[in-house]
Amino acid sequence: MKKILILNGSPRINGNTYSLIEKFTEGAESKGHKVIRFDLHFMNINGCKGCLGGGKDPESPCTQKDDMLKIYPHYKEADILVLASPMYYWAFSAQLKTAIDRIFAVTEIDPDYKTPYKECFMLMAAEGDDKDNFEPVIHYYKSLLNYLGWKDLGYLFAGGVMRVGDIKGKEVLSKAFDIGSSIL
Ligand SMILES: Cc1cc2nc3c(=O)[nH]c(=O)nc-3n(C[C@H](O)[C@H](O)[C@H](O)COP(=O)(O)O)c2cc1C
């Protein structure tokens, strides 16, 4: 059984990213994995202040006391982190990027800035659907994981989806289920 933490960067609760998350979760839970999801848009999470003053209290590692405090305990114990987001201007949504910046406070707990080891997967919905459209995000995702030293479990893109519901009936949803259920 793996502990899976999903950070959902989409503000549309029944949107395309959410549909990917739903199917991925069904797949993962069907194999007994434990999944917890945070819908970041509906939480009070401030941008990193860059104070470099975090990590002093491992129970509450950031100097900012907001809803990241709800996420930190799950982040610390998660085996797998799923970064889920709509593509916004060839990047993660601000909601997801803001939360990613704030996990640096956990890294600060370690005197050598060692980030806790995770496996990582990316789910993303986007209007564009060609390879070039996803290139900047793949580059960022791979650079991030390379720096953090995390294992890359891969990514799944749902391209060609703009409005809520566009993803309904698409094959990518069964892929999301299959990926969730293939987690070892
Ligand atoms: C502010 C904004 C920026 C966007 N930027 C892009 C983009 O750069 N490339 C793209 O393919 N789609 C872009 N889109 C389209 C969304 O990625 C698409 O609507 C996606 O399905 C939204 O996912 P959601 O239903 O989970 O919110 C953008 C949408 C918004 C609102």
PDB file of N, CA and C and ligand atoms in Angstrom, residues 8-21 84-91 124-130 133-134 137 158-167, ligand 1:
ATOM      1  N   ASN A   8      -4.184  19.275  -6.248  1.00  0.00           N
ATOM      2  CA  ASN A   8      -5.017  19.650  -7.384  1.00  0.00           C
ATOM      3  C   ASN A   8      -4.975  21.162  -7.591  1.00  0.00           C
ATOM      4  N   GLY A   9      -4.368  21.579  -8.686  1.00  0.00           N
ATOM      5  CA  GLY A   9      -4.225  23.008  -8.970  1.00  0.00           C
ATOM      6  C   GLY A   9      -5.347  23.598  -9.797  1.00  0.00           C
ATOM      7  N   SER A  10      -6.396  22.810 -10.075  1.00  0.00           N
ATOM      8  CA  SER A  10      -7.497  23.355 -10.881  1.00  0.00           C
ATOM      9  C   SER A  10      -8.550  24.023 -10.011  1.00  0.00           C
ATOM     10  N   PRO A  11      -9.002  25.213 -10.423  1.00  0.00           N
ATOM     11  CA  PRO A  11     -10.092  25.858  -9.691  1.00  0.00           C
ATOM     12  C   PRO A  11     -11.473  25.312 -10.067  1.00  0.00           C
ATOM     13  N   ARG A  12     -11.533  24.467 -11.120  1.00  0.00           N
ATOM     14  CA  ARG A  12     -12.844  23.973 -11.561  1.00  0.00           C
ATOM     15  C   ARG A  12     -13.046  22.560 -11.005  1.00  0.00           C
ATOM     16  N   ILE A  13     -13.918  22.498 -10.008  1.00  0.00           N
ATOM     17  CA  ILE A  13     -14.021  21.263  -9.237  1.00  0.00           C
ATOM     18  C   ILE A  13     -14.556  20.092 -10.068  1.00  0.00           C
ATOM     19  N   ASN A  14     -15.335  20.362 -11.075  1.00  0.00           N
ATOM     20  CA  ASN A  14     -15.761  19.250 -11.935  1.00  0.00           C
ATOM     21  C   ASN A  14     -15.129  19.347 -13.317  1.00  0.00           C
ATOM     22  N   GLY A  15     -13.999  20.003 -13.363  1.00  0.00           N
ATOM     23  CA  GLY A  15     -13.327  20.230 -14.635  1.00  0.00           C
ATOM     24  C   GLY A  15     -12.540  19.031 -15.131  1.00  0.00           C
ATOM     25  N   ASN A  16     -11.729  19.301 -16.146  1.00  0.00           N
ATOM     26  CA  ASN A  16     -11.019  18.220 -16.837  1.00  0.00           C
ATOM     27  C   ASN A  16      -9.896  17.619 -15.994  1.00  0.00           C
ATOM     28  N   THR A  17      -9.175  18.482 -15.280  1.00  0.00           N
ATOM     29  CA  THR A  17      -8.127  17.968 -14.388  1.00  0.00           C
ATOM     30  C   THR A  17      -8.759  17.082 -13.326  1.00  0.00           C
ATOM     31  N   TYR A  18      -9.882  17.562 -12.790  1.00  0.00           N
ATOM     32  CA  TYR A  18     -10.554  16.805 -11.744  1.00  0.00           C
ATOM     33  C   TYR A  18     -10.989  15.425 -12.252  1.00  0.00           C
ATOM     34  N   SER A  19     -11.458  15.349 -13.500  1.00  0.00           N
ATOM     35  CA  SER A  19     -11.862  14.044 -14.061  1.00  0.00           C
ATOM     36  C   SER A  19     -10.672  13.094 -14.143  1.00  0.00           C
ATOM     37  N   LEU A  20      -9.515  13.631 -14.532  1.00  0.00           N
ATOM     38  CA  LEU A  20      -8.299  12.794 -14.560  1.00  0.00           C
ATOM     39  C   LEU A  20      -7.979  12.292 -13.153  1.00  0.00           C
ATOM     40  N   ILE A  21      -8.059  13.200 -12.188  1.00  0.00           N
ATOM     41  CA  ILE A  21      -7.757  12.844 -10.797  1.00  0.00           C
ATOM     42  C   ILE A  21      -8.712  11.754 -10.298  1.00  0.00           C
ATOM     43  N   ALA A  84      -1.240  17.772 -10.120  1.00  0.00           N
ATOM     44  CA  ALA A  84      -2.348  17.792 -11.076  1.00  0.00           C
ATOM     45  C   ALA A  84      -2.749  19.229 -11.342  1.00  0.00           C
ATOM     46  N   SER A  85      -2.858  19.576 -12.624  1.00  0.00           N
ATOM     47  CA  SER A  85      -3.126  20.988 -12.938  1.00  0.00           C
ATOM     48  C   SER A  85      -3.689  21.140 -14.341  1.00  0.00           C
ATOM     49  N   PRO A  86      -4.488  22.179 -14.549  1.00  0.00           N
ATOM     50  CA  PRO A  86      -4.734  22.599 -15.925  1.00  0.00           C
ATOM     51  C   PRO A  86      -3.468  23.287 -16.428  1.00  0.00           C
ATOM     52  N   MET A  87      -3.256  23.293 -17.722  1.00  0.00           N
ATOM     53  CA  MET A  87      -2.161  24.098 -18.266  1.00  0.00           C
ATOM     54  C   MET A  87      -2.638  25.542 -18.346  1.00  0.00           C
ATOM     55  N   TYR A  88      -1.909  26.415 -17.689  1.00  0.00           N
ATOM     56  CA  TYR A  88      -2.170  27.844 -17.779  1.00  0.00           C
ATOM     57  C   TYR A  88      -0.919  28.511 -18.357  1.00  0.00           C
ATOM     58  N   TYR A  89      -1.033  29.058 -19.531  1.00  0.00           N
ATOM     59  CA  TYR A  89       0.105  29.711 -20.189  1.00  0.00           C
ATOM     60  C   TYR A  89       1.366  28.859 -20.132  1.00  0.00           C
ATOM     61  N   TRP A  90       1.249  27.628 -20.603  1.00  0.00           N
ATOM     62  CA  TRP A  90       2.356  26.672 -20.752  1.00  0.00           C
ATOM     63  C   TRP A  90       3.076  26.363 -19.447  1.00  0.00           C
ATOM     64  N   ALA A  91       2.263  26.314 -18.378  1.00  0.00           N
ATOM     65  CA  ALA A  91       2.845  26.035 -17.060  1.00  0.00           C
ATOM     66  C   ALA A  91       1.767  25.451 -16.148  1.00  0.00           C
ATOM     67  N   MET A 124      -2.292  16.493 -16.299  1.00  0.00           N
ATOM     68  CA  MET A 124      -2.581  17.851 -16.790  1.00  0.00           C
ATOM     69  C   MET A 124      -3.621  17.853 -17.910  1.00  0.00           C
ATOM     70  N   ALA A 125      -4.525  18.827 -17.840  1.00  0.00           N
ATOM     71  CA  ALA A 125      -5.502  19.058 -18.908  1.00  0.00           C
ATOM     72  C   ALA A 125      -5.124  20.339 -19.632  1.00  0.00           C
ATOM     73  N   ALA A 126      -5.353  20.366 -20.949  1.00  0.00           N
ATOM     74  CA  ALA A 126      -4.999  21.554 -21.735  1.00  0.00           C
ATOM     75  C   ALA A 126      -5.860  21.637 -22.982  1.00  0.00           C
ATOM     76  N   GLU A 127      -5.996  22.842 -23.495  1.00  0.00           N
ATOM     77  CA  GLU A 127      -6.737  23.020 -24.745  1.00  0.00           C
ATOM     78  C   GLU A 127      -5.913  22.512 -25.941  1.00  0.00           C
ATOM     79  N   GLY A 128      -4.656  22.867 -25.956  1.00  0.00           N
ATOM     80  CA  GLY A 128      -3.786  22.441 -27.054  1.00  0.00           C
ATOM     81  C   GLY A 128      -3.568  20.936 -26.999  1.00  0.00           C
ATOM     82  N   ASP A 129      -3.197  20.390 -28.173  1.00  0.00           N
ATOM     83  CA  ASP A 129      -3.110  18.926 -28.177  1.00  0.00           C
ATOM     84  C   ASP A 129      -1.910  18.395 -28.957  1.00  0.00           C
ATOM     85  N   ASP A 130      -0.977  19.271 -29.313  1.00  0.00           N
ATOM     86  CA  ASP A 130       0.182  18.708 -30.020  1.00  0.00           C
ATOM     87  C   ASP A 130       1.393  18.658 -29.094  1.00  0.00           C
ATOM     88  N   ASN A 133       2.964  21.769 -27.580  1.00  0.00           N
ATOM     89  CA  ASN A 133       2.194  22.433 -26.526  1.00  0.00           C
ATOM     90  C   ASN A 133       2.665  22.002 -25.141  1.00  0.00           C
ATOM     91  N   PHE A 134       3.079  20.735 -25.014  1.00  0.00           N
ATOM     92  CA  PHE A 134       3.419  20.200 -23.692  1.00  0.00           C
ATOM     93  C   PHE A 134       4.910  20.317 -23.366  1.00  0.00           C
ATOM     94  N   VAL A 137       6.154  22.343 -20.260  1.00  0.00           N
ATOM     95  CA  VAL A 137       5.752  21.732 -18.991  1.00  0.00           C
ATOM     96  C   VAL A 137       6.602  20.491 -18.705  1.00  0.00           C
ATOM     97  N   ALA A 158      -4.177  15.356 -20.909  1.00  0.00           N
ATOM     98  CA  ALA A 158      -5.437  15.336 -21.645  1.00  0.00           C
ATOM     99  C   ALA A 158      -5.451  16.605 -22.489  1.00  0.00           C
ATOM    100  N   GLY A 159      -5.083  16.498 -23.760  1.00  0.00           N
ATOM    101  CA  GLY A 159      -5.101  17.656 -24.645  1.00  0.00           C
ATOM    102  C   GLY A 159      -6.447  17.771 -25.346  1.00  0.00           C
ATOM    103  N   GLY A 160      -6.700  18.932 -25.938  1.00  0.00           N
ATOM    104  CA  GLY A 160      -7.933  19.126 -26.698  1.00  0.00           C
ATOM    105  C   GLY A 160      -9.171  19.292 -25.839  1.00  0.00           C
ATOM    106  N   VAL A 161      -8.960  19.698 -24.575  1.00  0.00           N
ATOM    107  CA  VAL A 161     -10.121  19.906 -23.699  1.00  0.00           C
ATOM    108  C   VAL A 161     -10.103  21.335 -23.167  1.00  0.00           C
ATOM    109  N   MET A 162     -11.178  22.043 -23.374  1.00  0.00           N
ATOM    110  CA  MET A 162     -11.230  23.452 -22.975  1.00  0.00           C
ATOM    111  C   MET A 162     -12.286  23.682 -21.897  1.00  0.00           C
ATOM    112  N   ARG A 163     -13.525  23.300 -22.233  1.00  0.00           N
ATOM    113  CA  ARG A 163     -14.617  23.574 -21.295  1.00  0.00           C
ATOM    114  C   ARG A 163     -14.837  22.405 -20.350  1.00  0.00           C
ATOM    115  N   VAL A 164     -15.474  22.707 -19.214  1.00  0.00           N
ATOM    116  CA  VAL A 164     -15.843  21.638 -18.286  1.00  0.00           C
ATOM    117  C   VAL A 164     -16.660  20.605 -19.055  1.00  0.00           C
ATOM    118  N   GLY A 165     -16.314  19.347 -18.910  1.00  0.00           N
ATOM    119  CA  GLY A 165     -17.076  18.280 -19.569  1.00  0.00           C
ATOM    120  C   GLY A 165     -16.470  17.827 -20.892  1.00  0.00           C
ATOM    121  N   ASP A 166     -15.543  18.626 -21.453  1.00  0.00           N
ATOM    122  CA  ASP A 166     -14.942  18.242 -22.739  1.00  0.00           C
ATOM    123  C   ASP A 166     -14.244  16.884 -22.668  1.00  0.00           C
ATOM    124  N   ILE A 167     -13.829  16.507 -21.495  1.00  0.00           N
ATOM    125  CA  ILE A 167     -13.040  15.273 -21.342  1.00  0.00           C
ATOM    126  C   ILE A 167     -13.930  14.016 -21.282  1.00  0.00           C
TER     127      ILE A 167
HETATM  128  C1  LIG B   1      -5.760  31.404 -17.751  1.00  0.00           C
HETATM  129  C2  LIG B   1      -5.776  30.231 -18.699  1.00  0.00           C
HETATM  130  C3  LIG B   1      -4.630  29.937 -19.392  1.00  0.00           C
HETATM  131  C4  LIG B   1      -4.594  28.836 -20.245  1.00  0.00           C
HETATM  132  N1  LIG B   1      -3.437  28.563 -20.908  1.00  0.00           N
HETATM  133  C5  LIG B   1      -3.389  27.478 -21.743  1.00  0.00           C
HETATM  134  C6  LIG B   1      -2.186  27.154 -22.450  1.00  0.00           C
HETATM  135  O1  LIG B   1      -1.153  27.805 -22.319  1.00  0.00           O
HETATM  136  N2  LIG B   1      -2.200  26.067 -23.252  1.00  0.00           N
HETATM  137  C7  LIG B   1      -3.307  25.276 -23.414  1.00  0.00           C
HETATM  138  O2  LIG B   1      -3.233  24.303 -24.160  1.00  0.00           O
HETATM  139  N3  LIG B   1      -4.464  25.544 -22.746  1.00  0.00           N
HETATM  140  C8  LIG B   1      -4.525  26.626 -21.912  1.00  0.00           C
HETATM  141  N4  LIG B   1      -5.691  26.915 -21.224  1.00  0.00           N
HETATM  142  C9  LIG B   1      -6.836  25.989 -21.337  1.00  0.00           C
HETATM  143  C10 LIG B   1      -6.949  25.058 -20.138  1.00  0.00           C
HETATM  144  O3  LIG B   1      -5.755  24.356 -19.893  1.00  0.00           O
HETATM  145  C11 LIG B   1      -8.099  24.051 -20.368  1.00  0.00           C
HETATM  146  O4  LIG B   1      -9.319  24.758 -20.384  1.00  0.00           O
HETATM  147  C12 LIG B   1      -8.172  22.935 -19.346  1.00  0.00           C
HETATM  148  O5  LIG B   1      -9.086  21.963 -19.800  1.00  0.00           O
HETATM  149  C13 LIG B   1      -8.618  23.441 -17.993  1.00  0.00           C
HETATM  150  O6  LIG B   1      -8.623  22.397 -17.075  1.00  0.00           O
HETATM  151  P1  LIG B   1      -9.723  22.345 -15.886  1.00  0.00           P
HETATM  152  O7  LIG B   1     -11.027  21.929 -16.513  1.00  0.00           O
HETATM  153  O8  LIG B   1      -9.195  21.332 -14.937  1.00  0.00           O
HETATM  154  O9  LIG B   1      -9.803  23.690 -15.260  1.00  0.00           O
HETATM  155  C14 LIG B   1      -5.756  28.013 -20.390  1.00  0.00           C
HETATM  156  C15 LIG B   1      -6.917  28.340 -19.667  1.00  0.00           C
HETATM  157  C16 LIG B   1      -6.944  29.434 -18.832  1.00  0.00           C
HETATM  158  C17 LIG B   1      -8.194  29.763 -18.057  1.00  0.00           C
END
